[in-house]
PDB file of C-alpha atoms in Angstrom:
ATOM      1  CA  UNK A   1      -2.184 -32.594 348.881  1.00 83.00           C
ATOM      2  CA  UNK A   2      -1.424 -31.083 345.492  1.00 84.00           C
ATOM      3  CA  UNK A   3       1.954 -29.536 346.392  1.00 90.00           C
ATOM      4  CA  UNK A   4       3.048 -32.748 348.091  1.00 91.00           C
ATOM      5  CA  UNK A   5       2.070 -34.863 345.091  1.00 87.00           C
ATOM      6  CA  UNK A   6       3.815 -32.494 342.662  1.00 89.00           C
ATOM      7  CA  UNK A   7       7.012 -32.560 344.727  1.00 93.00           C
ATOM      8  CA  UNK A   8       6.884 -36.367 344.959  1.00 93.00           C
ATOM      9  CA  UNK A   9       6.355 -36.725 341.197  1.00 89.00           C
ATOM     10  CA  UNK A  10       9.318 -34.436 340.512  1.00 92.00           C
ATOM     11  CA  UNK A  11      11.510 -36.317 343.004  1.00 94.00           C
ATOM     12  CA  UNK A  12      10.487 -39.680 341.543  1.00 92.00           C
ATOM     13  CA  UNK A  13      11.205 -38.442 338.015  1.00 90.00           C
ATOM     14  CA  UNK A  14      14.644 -37.253 339.102  1.00 93.00           C
ATOM     15  CA  UNK A  15      15.280 -40.567 340.859  1.00 93.00           C
ATOM     16  CA  UNK A  16      14.318 -42.594 337.801  1.00 90.00           C
ATOM     17  CA  UNK A  17      16.220 -40.455 335.288  1.00 90.00           C
ATOM     18  CA  UNK A  18      19.271 -39.114 337.145  1.00 94.00           C
ATOM     19  CA  UNK A  19      20.448 -41.752 339.629  1.00 95.00           C
ATOM     20  CA  UNK A  20      22.175 -45.097 339.385  1.00 94.00           C
ATOM     21  CA  UNK A  21      19.251 -46.728 341.200  1.00 94.00           C
ATOM     22  CA  UNK A  22      16.842 -45.325 338.614  1.00 92.00           C
ATOM     23  CA  UNK A  23      18.943 -46.655 335.734  1.00 92.00           C
ATOM     24  CA  UNK A  24      19.140 -50.039 337.451  1.00 94.00           C
ATOM     25  CA  UNK A  25      15.375 -50.076 338.018  1.00 93.00           C
ATOM     26  CA  UNK A  26      14.690 -49.239 334.363  1.00 89.00           C
ATOM     27  CA  UNK A  27      17.165 -51.882 333.187  1.00 91.00           C
ATOM     28  CA  UNK A  28      15.571 -54.457 335.450  1.00 91.00           C
ATOM     29  CA  UNK A  29      12.103 -53.544 334.193  1.00 87.00           C
ATOM     30  CA  UNK A  30      13.194 -53.904 330.562  1.00 86.00           C
ATOM     31  CA  UNK A  31      15.058 -57.206 330.839  1.00 90.00           C
ATOM     32  CA  UNK A  32      15.762 -58.884 334.180  1.00 90.00           C
ATOM     33  CA  UNK A  33      18.126 -61.522 332.804  1.00 92.00           C
ATOM     34  CA  UNK A  34      20.219 -59.018 330.886  1.00 92.00           C
ATOM     35  CA  UNK A  35      20.354 -56.784 333.960  1.00 91.00           C
ATOM     36  CA  UNK A  36      21.638 -59.717 335.992  1.00 93.00           C
ATOM     37  CA  UNK A  37      24.244 -60.556 333.321  1.00 93.00           C
ATOM     38  CA  UNK A  38      25.663 -57.021 333.211  1.00 92.00           C
ATOM     39  CA  UNK A  39      26.129 -57.044 336.977  1.00 93.00           C
ATOM     40  CA  UNK A  40      23.113 -55.240 338.388  1.00 93.00           C
ATOM     41  CA  UNK A  41      22.329 -56.586 341.884  1.00 94.00           C
ATOM     42  CA  UNK A  42      18.768 -57.604 341.021  1.00 93.00           C
ATOM     43  CA  UNK A  43      17.612 -58.581 344.514  1.00 94.00           C
ATOM     44  CA  UNK A  44      18.952 -55.346 346.041  1.00 95.00           C
ATOM     45  CA  UNK A  45      17.235 -53.250 343.375  1.00 95.00           C
ATOM     46  CA  UNK A  46      13.968 -55.146 343.892  1.00 95.00           C
ATOM     47  CA  UNK A  47      14.183 -54.573 347.647  1.00 96.00           C
ATOM     48  CA  UNK A  48      14.846 -50.861 347.194  1.00 96.00           C
ATOM     49  CA  UNK A  49      12.007 -50.624 344.705  1.00 94.00           C
ATOM     50  CA  UNK A  50       9.605 -52.237 347.181  1.00 95.00           C
ATOM     51  CA  UNK A  51      10.828 -49.873 349.890  1.00 96.00           C
ATOM     52  CA  UNK A  52      10.194 -46.881 347.616  1.00 95.00           C
ATOM     53  CA  UNK A  53       6.758 -48.117 346.570  1.00 93.00           C
ATOM     54  CA  UNK A  54       5.801 -48.795 350.188  1.00 95.00           C
ATOM     55  CA  UNK A  55       6.885 -45.310 351.263  1.00 95.00           C
ATOM     56  CA  UNK A  56       4.929 -43.685 348.419  1.00 93.00           C
ATOM     57  CA  UNK A  57       1.856 -45.777 349.243  1.00 89.00           C
ATOM     58  CA  UNK A  58       2.150 -44.725 352.889  1.00 91.00           C
ATOM     59  CA  UNK A  59       2.322 -41.051 351.914  1.00 92.00           C
ATOM     60  CA  UNK A  60      -0.639 -41.497 349.567  1.00 86.00           C
ATOM     61  CA  UNK A  61      -2.654 -43.202 352.312  1.00 84.00           C
ATOM     62  CA  UNK A  62      -1.842 -40.451 354.784  1.00 87.00           C
ATOM     63  CA  UNK A  63      -2.814 -37.740 352.308  1.00 86.00           C
ATOM     64  CA  UNK A  64      -6.016 -39.503 351.357  1.00 83.00           C
ATOM     65  CA  UNK A  65      -6.816 -40.067 355.033  1.00 82.00           C
ATOM     66  CA  UNK A  66      -6.717 -36.284 355.498  1.00 83.00           C
ATOM     67  CA  UNK A  67      -9.162 -35.865 352.598  1.00 79.00           C
ATOM     68  CA  UNK A  68     -11.747 -38.497 353.554  1.00 81.00           C
ATOM     69  CA  UNK A  69     -12.735 -40.541 356.576  1.00 81.00           C
ATOM     70  CA  UNK A  70     -10.406 -43.560 356.641  1.00 77.00           C
ATOM     71  CA  UNK A  71     -11.938 -47.012 356.352  1.00 78.00           C
ATOM     72  CA  UNK A  72     -10.491 -50.455 355.626  1.00 79.00           C
ATOM     73  CA  UNK A  73     -12.062 -50.585 352.166  1.00 76.00           C
ATOM     74  CA  UNK A  74     -11.349 -47.047 351.002  1.00 77.00           C
ATOM     75  CA  UNK A  75      -8.629 -48.082 348.536  1.00 78.00           C
ATOM     76  CA  UNK A  76     -10.735 -50.359 346.340  1.00 79.00           C
ATOM     77  CA  UNK A  77     -12.200 -47.576 344.229  1.00 75.00           C
ATOM     78  CA  UNK A  78      -8.816 -45.877 343.967  1.00 83.00           C
ATOM     79  CA  UNK A  79      -7.354 -49.055 342.465  1.00 88.00           C
ATOM     80  CA  UNK A  80      -9.838 -48.833 339.608  1.00 89.00           C
ATOM     81  CA  UNK A  81      -8.938 -45.210 338.859  1.00 89.00           C
ATOM     82  CA  UNK A  82      -5.209 -45.940 339.148  1.00 89.00           C
ATOM     83  CA  UNK A  83      -5.514 -48.882 336.763  1.00 91.00           C
ATOM     84  CA  UNK A  84      -7.446 -46.714 334.290  1.00 91.00           C
ATOM     85  CA  UNK A  85      -4.713 -44.072 334.503  1.00 90.00           C
ATOM     86  CA  UNK A  86      -1.986 -46.667 333.919  1.00 89.00           C
ATOM     87  CA  UNK A  87      -3.809 -48.156 330.922  1.00 89.00           C
ATOM     88  CA  UNK A  88      -4.549 -44.740 329.452  1.00 87.00           C
ATOM     89  CA  UNK A  89      -1.002 -43.473 329.974  1.00 84.00           C
ATOM     90  CA  UNK A  90       0.756 -46.642 328.906  1.00 81.00           C
ATOM     91  CA  UNK A  91       2.096 -49.228 331.299  1.00 78.00           C
ATOM     92  CA  UNK A  92       5.729 -48.450 330.500  1.00 75.00           C
ATOM     93  CA  UNK A  93       5.655 -44.657 330.718  1.00 75.00           C
ATOM     94  CA  UNK A  94       5.885 -42.738 333.986  1.00 80.00           C
ATOM     95  CA  UNK A  95       5.013 -39.410 332.337  1.00 79.00           C
ATOM     96  CA  UNK A  96       2.168 -41.033 330.405  1.00 82.00           C
ATOM     97  CA  UNK A  97       0.732 -42.502 333.578  1.00 84.00           C
ATOM     98  CA  UNK A  98       0.823 -39.105 335.308  1.00 86.00           C
ATOM     99  CA  UNK A  99      -0.944 -37.566 332.293  1.00 87.00           C
ATOM    100  CA  UNK A 100      -3.421 -40.458 332.328  1.00 88.00           C
ATOM    101  CA  UNK A 101      -4.100 -39.871 336.035  1.00 89.00           C
ATOM    102  CA  UNK A 102      -4.955 -36.226 335.427  1.00 90.00           C
ATOM    103  CA  UNK A 103      -7.201 -37.151 332.493  1.00 91.00           C
ATOM    104  CA  UNK A 104      -9.007 -39.863 334.463  1.00 92.00           C
ATOM    105  CA  UNK A 105      -9.541 -37.548 337.444  1.00 91.00           C
ATOM    106  CA  UNK A 106     -10.775 -34.763 335.176  1.00 93.00           C
ATOM    107  CA  UNK A 107     -13.108 -37.147 333.329  1.00 91.00           C
ATOM    108  CA  UNK A 108     -14.460 -38.634 336.555  1.00 91.00           C
ATOM    109  CA  UNK A 109     -15.249 -35.311 338.142  1.00 90.00           C
ATOM    110  CA  UNK A 110     -16.316 -33.266 335.118  1.00 93.00           C
ATOM    111  CA  UNK A 111     -18.280 -35.961 333.331  1.00 91.00           C
ATOM    112  CA  UNK A 112     -20.021 -37.094 336.501  1.00 90.00           C
ATOM    113  CA  UNK A 113     -20.961 -33.517 337.393  1.00 92.00           C
ATOM    114  CA  UNK A 114     -22.315 -32.982 333.879  1.00 92.00           C
ATOM    115  CA  UNK A 115     -24.291 -36.245 333.890  1.00 91.00           C
ATOM    116  CA  UNK A 116     -25.691 -35.477 337.331  1.00 91.00           C
ATOM    117  CA  UNK A 117     -26.774 -31.945 336.521  1.00 92.00           C
ATOM    118  CA  UNK A 118     -28.132 -32.590 333.029  1.00 92.00           C
ATOM    119  CA  UNK A 119     -29.501 -36.149 333.194  1.00 92.00           C
ATOM    120  CA  UNK A 120     -29.892 -36.690 336.934  1.00 89.00           C
ATOM    121  CA  UNK A 121     -27.455 -39.620 337.018  1.00 88.00           C
ATOM    122  CA  UNK A 122     -26.652 -40.591 340.609  1.00 90.00           C
ATOM    123  CA  UNK A 123     -23.158 -39.672 341.802  1.00 87.00           C
ATOM    124  CA  UNK A 124     -22.763 -43.204 343.161  1.00 87.00           C
ATOM    125  CA  UNK A 125     -22.132 -44.306 339.565  1.00 88.00           C
ATOM    126  CA  UNK A 126     -18.829 -42.408 339.467  1.00 88.00           C
ATOM    127  CA  UNK A 127     -16.777 -45.667 339.469  1.00 87.00           C
ATOM    128  CA  UNK A 128     -18.295 -46.492 336.076  1.00 90.00           C
ATOM    129  CA  UNK A 129     -16.215 -43.725 334.462  1.00 91.00           C
ATOM    130  CA  UNK A 130     -12.839 -45.506 334.956  1.00 92.00           C
ATOM    131  CA  UNK A 131     -14.393 -48.726 333.617  1.00 91.00           C
ATOM    132  CA  UNK A 132     -15.486 -46.900 330.483  1.00 91.00           C
ATOM    133  CA  UNK A 133     -12.040 -45.313 330.145  1.00 90.00           C
ATOM    134  CA  UNK A 134     -10.354 -48.722 330.467  1.00 91.00           C
ATOM    135  CA  UNK A 135     -12.631 -50.265 327.853  1.00 92.00           C
ATOM    136  CA  UNK A 136     -12.193 -47.382 325.396  1.00 90.00           C
ATOM    137  CA  UNK A 137      -8.427 -47.230 325.898  1.00 88.00           C
ATOM    138  CA  UNK A 138      -8.014 -50.963 325.364  1.00 88.00           C
ATOM    139  CA  UNK A 139     -10.230 -50.900 322.282  1.00 90.00           C
ATOM    140  CA  UNK A 140      -8.861 -47.754 320.651  1.00 86.00           C
ATOM    141  CA  UNK A 141      -5.248 -47.466 321.808  1.00 81.00           C
ATOM    142  CA  UNK A 142      -4.047 -50.395 323.958  1.00 78.00           C
ATOM    143  CA  UNK A 143      -0.459 -49.096 324.141  1.00 78.00           C
ATOM    144  CA  UNK A 144      -1.637 -45.823 325.720  1.00 75.00           C
ATOM    145  CA  UNK A 145       0.100 -42.488 325.268  1.00 72.00           C
ATOM    146  CA  UNK A 146       3.546 -44.094 325.352  1.00 68.00           C
ATOM    147  CA  UNK A 147       3.747 -45.047 321.694  1.00 60.00           C
ATOM    148  CA  UNK A 148       1.960 -41.867 320.631  1.00 60.00           C
ATOM    149  CA  UNK A 149       4.666 -39.680 322.197  1.00 54.00           C
ATOM    150  CA  UNK A 150       7.546 -41.710 320.743  1.00 55.00           C
ATOM    151  CA  UNK A 151       5.890 -41.823 317.324  1.00 53.00           C
ATOM    152  CA  UNK A 152       5.581 -38.020 317.262  1.00 51.00           C
ATOM    153  CA  UNK A 153       9.256 -37.730 318.110  1.00 51.00           C
ATOM    154  CA  UNK A 154      10.133 -40.138 315.285  1.00 53.00           C
ATOM    155  CA  UNK A 155       7.949 -38.246 312.783  1.00 54.00           C
ATOM    156  CA  UNK A 156       9.577 -34.958 313.766  1.00 54.00           C
ATOM    157  CA  UNK A 157      13.035 -36.183 312.777  1.00 53.00           C
TER     158      UNK A 157
END
């Protein structure tokens, strides 16, 4: 799973930063009307984006199905962790979201293991960790890591 996810993240980063489709997708995400005015085929880009997202979701489902026993409701808890990662990383930053995903996964597993071994907290409470991360991120830094990274770059100049 890990090598596949790393390769997919690298390929997606290259797609978003080095191809015409990636530039069109970023332009469309920033300002749909302006993208339409400068001649970007908005409906085609939206269709290709949905195709890409569907393919990535299919790969993720197949990989997760190899890890656990598949069930119709198995994605509901993953949505919570994914949302926590997106909030923590910043909703407009791909790199921030990847960093947020690693931090959420590390916090879920490490903190839950610590709470279970030291305080006897049941492992079934693991979904509470992303809730806590979402609440803390929205209270302390609602823009996520995105603005933090750009601010450091501005201060360095």
